[in-house]
Amino acid sequence: MPAADGDARTVRADGSGLVGVASPLLITAARVIVTCPGRNFVTLKIETDQGVYGIGDATLNGREMAVVAYLNDHVCPLLIGRDARRIEDTWQLLYRGSYWRRGPVTMRAIAAVDVALWDIKGKALGAPLHELLGGRSRDRVMVYGHANGADIEETVDAVGRYIDLGYQAIRAQTGVPGLTNAYGVGRGEMHYEPADASLPTETVWDTRRYLTHVPKLFQRLRDTYGPEPRLLHDGHHRMTPQEAARLGKSLEPYDLFWLEDATPAENQEAFRLVRQHTTTPLAVGEVFNTIWDCKDLIQEQLIDYIRTTIVGAGGLTHLRRIADFAAVWGVRTGCHGATDLSPVTLGAAVHFDAWVPNFGIQEYMRHTEATDAVFPHDYRFGAGFLIPGDRPGHGVDIDEALAARYPYDPRQLPIARLTDGTLWNW
Ligand SMILES: O=C(O)C(=O)C[C@H](O)[C@H](O)CO
Ligand SMILES: [Mg+2]
């Protein structure tokens, strides 16, 4: 049995030497680490009296410091002296005990604690997270990458490069003629970081142009690459239900793996209208933070994939509940995995994805080398898949000395306005 990271004792075959099983594992410190190796990340590190520590991601793109304050002022003081083994009780304390439930800030703070405690439990027991969840349901996890271009030709070429890298699933986003900005069209090849300035960058959006243009992209992609590649597209909340229904219908000939965030999903009813008009698979959920945001969508089978994440939806403890509920209704997982989710979330997600029976796909936007150096990890990418490691816990660490070299750099997400100036969904 491997040594539990952060603890000098080995874990012997008979299980003796296992810390955190028979005896309490008391929390002695809970520290928030903010670092910006090219983009901001917020990490919570929980230390215990047996020397075992765990880390969790608390990054909320563009609102990082709200979660930092929530953790430092309202959560960390509650943790000191608690038994780290009591993951569920701690989750309930932080969820019910706050009185003011749900929301992206609260649920990210809870997620950071939850994932750090799962990490500690794995290290204490000498077991990788997928073993604690119920063992592997698959040896590798299919991922999708982000291909984008200023126009259709550039995007078609970018998809080809991802196919050459071995990806079997690729999201395609393209510029729209007449618009200077379109969602998902970045400046770099592999890295797309939308939070680009300390105050929101204003962009202009025109759904009508977009609706006539996108089907041409997927026509070209199918003409060029045939039926095999799994193609995905993100509507990024910008369409009304009728517009989303129209796009879904117009994309049916191109057999998309999914159309994501077709319309803002606070109104779960809206998906009923979209569903009535198209068989294009629907995915939603990266902005959701509890099961209550998606309960109706799932049980009325208005969607095909739920995109909630470990960092966004209260950690492994709550995401597992959402996944199990989704499994009852035949809805599969498709966790969000943009670069603003740290390697800690991605590392934990690969374990979750290896276990979850109703797995769909995992988004995988590569982090930069600078980010990967701050967050050493044992998950590996190979030919369109991620493979979880077998180190105890989630297999991701933080190099605090290196993290300290990258101070917080205030950034905000862009905003979008329609051509008449109406503030719209970015
Ligand atoms: O990756 C996706 O599907 C996204 O929609 C990325 C989001 O725009 C990004 O995470 C916002 O910070
Ligand atoms: Mg998205």
PDB file of N, CA, C and O in Angstrom, residues 152-181:
ATOM      1  N   ILE A 152     -14.787  30.329 -40.779  1.00  0.00           N
ATOM      2  CA  ILE A 152     -15.043  28.892 -40.943  1.00  0.00           C
ATOM      3  C   ILE A 152     -13.774  28.147 -41.359  1.00  0.00           C
ATOM      4  O   ILE A 152     -13.446  27.097 -40.805  1.00  0.00           O
ATOM      5  N   GLU A 153     -13.048  28.713 -42.291  1.00  0.00           N
ATOM      6  CA  GLU A 153     -11.825  28.007 -42.759  1.00  0.00           C
ATOM      7  C   GLU A 153     -10.852  27.786 -41.614  1.00  0.00           C
ATOM      8  O   GLU A 153     -10.318  26.696 -41.437  1.00  0.00           O
ATOM      9  N   GLU A 154     -10.607  28.830 -40.816  1.00  0.00           N
ATOM     10  CA  GLU A 154      -9.677  28.693 -39.677  1.00  0.00           C
ATOM     11  C   GLU A 154     -10.183  27.638 -38.694  1.00  0.00           C
ATOM     12  O   GLU A 154      -9.408  26.836 -38.159  1.00  0.00           O
ATOM     13  N   THR A 155     -11.470  27.636 -38.470  1.00  0.00           N
ATOM     14  CA  THR A 155     -12.038  26.688 -37.494  1.00  0.00           C
ATOM     15  C   THR A 155     -11.941  25.259 -38.023  1.00  0.00           C
ATOM     16  O   THR A 155     -11.617  24.333 -37.278  1.00  0.00           O
ATOM     17  N   VAL A 156     -12.193  25.082 -39.294  1.00  0.00           N
ATOM     18  CA  VAL A 156     -12.064  23.743 -39.896  1.00  0.00           C
ATOM     19  C   VAL A 156     -10.632  23.241 -39.741  1.00  0.00           C
ATOM     20  O   VAL A 156     -10.386  22.100 -39.352  1.00  0.00           O
ATOM     21  N   ASP A 157      -9.659  24.117 -39.981  1.00  0.00           N
ATOM     22  CA  ASP A 157      -8.254  23.729 -39.807  1.00  0.00           C
ATOM     23  C   ASP A 157      -7.956  23.390 -38.337  1.00  0.00           C
ATOM     24  O   ASP A 157      -7.265  22.412 -38.037  1.00  0.00           O
ATOM     25  N   ALA A 158      -8.517  24.193 -37.431  1.00  0.00           N
ATOM     26  CA  ALA A 158      -8.255  23.950 -35.993  1.00  0.00           C
ATOM     27  C   ALA A 158      -8.824  22.604 -35.564  1.00  0.00           C
ATOM     28  O   ALA A 158      -8.183  21.846 -34.824  1.00  0.00           O
ATOM     29  N   VAL A 159     -10.002  22.256 -36.075  1.00  0.00           N
ATOM     30  CA  VAL A 159     -10.578  20.940 -35.754  1.00  0.00           C
ATOM     31  C   VAL A 159      -9.652  19.842 -36.269  1.00  0.00           C
ATOM     32  O   VAL A 159      -9.392  18.851 -35.570  1.00  0.00           O
ATOM     33  N   GLY A 160      -9.086  20.049 -37.444  1.00  0.00           N
ATOM     34  CA  GLY A 160      -8.159  19.055 -38.003  1.00  0.00           C
ATOM     35  C   GLY A 160      -6.938  18.848 -37.119  1.00  0.00           C
ATOM     36  O   GLY A 160      -6.472  17.713 -36.943  1.00  0.00           O
ATOM     37  N   ARG A 161      -6.469  19.936 -36.519  1.00  0.00           N
ATOM     38  CA  ARG A 161      -5.297  19.813 -35.629  1.00  0.00           C
ATOM     39  C   ARG A 161      -5.643  19.006 -34.385  1.00  0.00           C
ATOM     40  O   ARG A 161      -4.845  18.206 -33.899  1.00  0.00           O
ATOM     41  N   TYR A 162      -6.858  19.187 -33.883  1.00  0.00           N
ATOM     42  CA  TYR A 162      -7.264  18.394 -32.704  1.00  0.00           C
ATOM     43  C   TYR A 162      -7.419  16.928 -33.082  1.00  0.00           C
ATOM     44  O   TYR A 162      -7.055  16.036 -32.322  1.00  0.00           O
ATOM     45  N   ILE A 163      -7.930  16.664 -34.284  1.00  0.00           N
ATOM     46  CA  ILE A 163      -8.041  15.262 -34.738  1.00  0.00           C
ATOM     47  C   ILE A 163      -6.641  14.655 -34.834  1.00  0.00           C
ATOM     48  O   ILE A 163      -6.399  13.534 -34.392  1.00  0.00           O
ATOM     49  N   ASP A 164      -5.709  15.438 -35.330  1.00  0.00           N
ATOM     50  CA  ASP A 164      -4.319  14.947 -35.437  1.00  0.00           C
ATOM     51  C   ASP A 164      -3.711  14.666 -34.049  1.00  0.00           C
ATOM     52  O   ASP A 164      -2.847  13.801 -33.897  1.00  0.00           O
ATOM     53  N   LEU A 165      -4.197  15.394 -33.031  1.00  0.00           N
ATOM     54  CA  LEU A 165      -3.694  15.158 -31.659  1.00  0.00           C
ATOM     55  C   LEU A 165      -4.360  13.943 -31.030  1.00  0.00           C
ATOM     56  O   LEU A 165      -4.058  13.560 -29.906  1.00  0.00           O
ATOM     57  N   GLY A 166      -5.313  13.346 -31.747  1.00  0.00           N
ATOM     58  CA  GLY A 166      -5.964  12.138 -31.245  1.00  0.00           C
ATOM     59  C   GLY A 166      -7.314  12.366 -30.597  1.00  0.00           C
ATOM     60  O   GLY A 166      -7.963  11.425 -30.136  1.00  0.00           O
ATOM     61  N   TYR A 167      -7.786  13.610 -30.597  1.00  0.00           N
ATOM     62  CA  TYR A 167      -9.111  13.866 -30.004  1.00  0.00           C
ATOM     63  C   TYR A 167     -10.192  13.224 -30.876  1.00  0.00           C
ATOM     64  O   TYR A 167     -10.157  13.332 -32.109  1.00  0.00           O
ATOM     65  N   GLN A 168     -11.149  12.563 -30.233  1.00  0.00           N
ATOM     66  CA  GLN A 168     -12.290  11.999 -30.961  1.00  0.00           C
ATOM     67  C   GLN A 168     -13.514  12.903 -30.840  1.00  0.00           C
ATOM     68  O   GLN A 168     -14.521  12.691 -31.517  1.00  0.00           O
ATOM     69  N   ALA A 169     -13.402  13.904 -29.922  1.00  0.00           N
ATOM     70  CA  ALA A 169     -14.510  14.840 -29.685  1.00  0.00           C
ATOM     71  C   ALA A 169     -13.939  16.244 -29.656  1.00  0.00           C
ATOM     72  O   ALA A 169     -12.930  16.490 -28.971  1.00  0.00           O
ATOM     73  N   ILE A 170     -14.543  17.140 -30.414  1.00  0.00           N
ATOM     74  CA  ILE A 170     -14.001  18.504 -30.529  1.00  0.00           C
ATOM     75  C   ILE A 170     -15.150  19.498 -30.523  1.00  0.00           C
ATOM     76  O   ILE A 170     -16.129  19.337 -31.266  1.00  0.00           O
ATOM     77  N   ARG A 171     -15.031  20.535 -29.692  1.00  0.00           N
ATOM     78  CA  ARG A 171     -15.981  21.630 -29.722  1.00  0.00           C
ATOM     79  C   ARG A 171     -15.509  22.616 -30.779  1.00  0.00           C
ATOM     80  O   ARG A 171     -14.305  22.933 -30.853  1.00  0.00           O
ATOM     81  N   ALA A 172     -16.435  23.099 -31.587  1.00  0.00           N
ATOM     82  CA  ALA A 172     -16.062  24.038 -32.659  1.00  0.00           C
ATOM     83  C   ALA A 172     -16.839  25.337 -32.469  1.00  0.00           C
ATOM     84  O   ALA A 172     -18.073  25.337 -32.371  1.00  0.00           O
ATOM     85  N   GLN A 173     -16.080  26.440 -32.411  1.00  0.00           N
ATOM     86  CA  GLN A 173     -16.655  27.782 -32.280  1.00  0.00           C
ATOM     87  C   GLN A 173     -15.985  28.667 -33.324  1.00  0.00           C
ATOM     88  O   GLN A 173     -14.767  28.593 -33.507  1.00  0.00           O
ATOM     89  N   THR A 174     -16.784  29.493 -34.024  1.00  0.00           N
ATOM     90  CA  THR A 174     -16.175  30.307 -35.083  1.00  0.00           C
ATOM     91  C   THR A 174     -16.620  31.756 -34.979  1.00  0.00           C
ATOM     92  O   THR A 174     -17.659  32.058 -34.381  1.00  0.00           O
ATOM     93  N   GLY A 175     -15.815  32.629 -35.527  1.00  0.00           N
ATOM     94  CA  GLY A 175     -16.195  34.032 -35.629  1.00  0.00           C
ATOM     95  C   GLY A 175     -17.429  34.161 -36.509  1.00  0.00           C
ATOM     96  O   GLY A 175     -17.738  33.270 -37.305  1.00  0.00           O
ATOM     97  N   VAL A 176     -18.155  35.242 -36.331  1.00  0.00           N
ATOM     98  CA  VAL A 176     -19.391  35.485 -37.091  1.00  0.00           C
ATOM     99  C   VAL A 176     -19.175  36.732 -37.947  1.00  0.00           C
ATOM    100  O   VAL A 176     -18.777  37.784 -37.409  1.00  0.00           O
ATOM    101  N   PRO A 177     -19.372  36.659 -39.249  1.00  0.00           N
ATOM    102  CA  PRO A 177     -19.139  37.815 -40.121  1.00  0.00           C
ATOM    103  C   PRO A 177     -19.910  39.041 -39.617  1.00  0.00           C
ATOM    104  O   PRO A 177     -21.087  38.937 -39.253  1.00  0.00           O
ATOM    105  N   GLY A 178     -19.188  40.158 -39.535  1.00  0.00           N
ATOM    106  CA  GLY A 178     -19.831  41.391 -39.106  1.00  0.00           C
ATOM    107  C   GLY A 178     -19.722  41.633 -37.610  1.00  0.00           C
ATOM    108  O   GLY A 178     -20.075  42.699 -37.112  1.00  0.00           O
ATOM    109  N   LEU A 179     -19.232  40.600 -36.869  1.00  0.00           N
ATOM    110  CA  LEU A 179     -19.077  40.780 -35.414  1.00  0.00           C
ATOM    111  C   LEU A 179     -17.596  40.701 -35.062  1.00  0.00           C
ATOM    112  O   LEU A 179     -16.885  39.826 -35.549  1.00  0.00           O
ATOM    113  N   THR A 180     -17.107  41.573 -34.187  1.00  0.00           N
ATOM    114  CA  THR A 180     -15.677  41.527 -33.845  1.00  0.00           C
ATOM    115  C   THR A 180     -15.409  40.435 -32.810  1.00  0.00           C
ATOM    116  O   THR A 180     -14.311  39.936 -32.698  1.00  0.00           O
ATOM    117  N   ASN A 181     -16.411  40.095 -32.011  1.00  0.00           N
ATOM    118  CA  ASN A 181     -16.198  39.038 -31.003  1.00  0.00           C
ATOM    119  C   ASN A 181     -17.302  37.989 -31.121  1.00  0.00           C
ATOM    120  O   ASN A 181     -18.453  38.343 -31.335  1.00  0.00           O
TER     121      ASN A 181
END
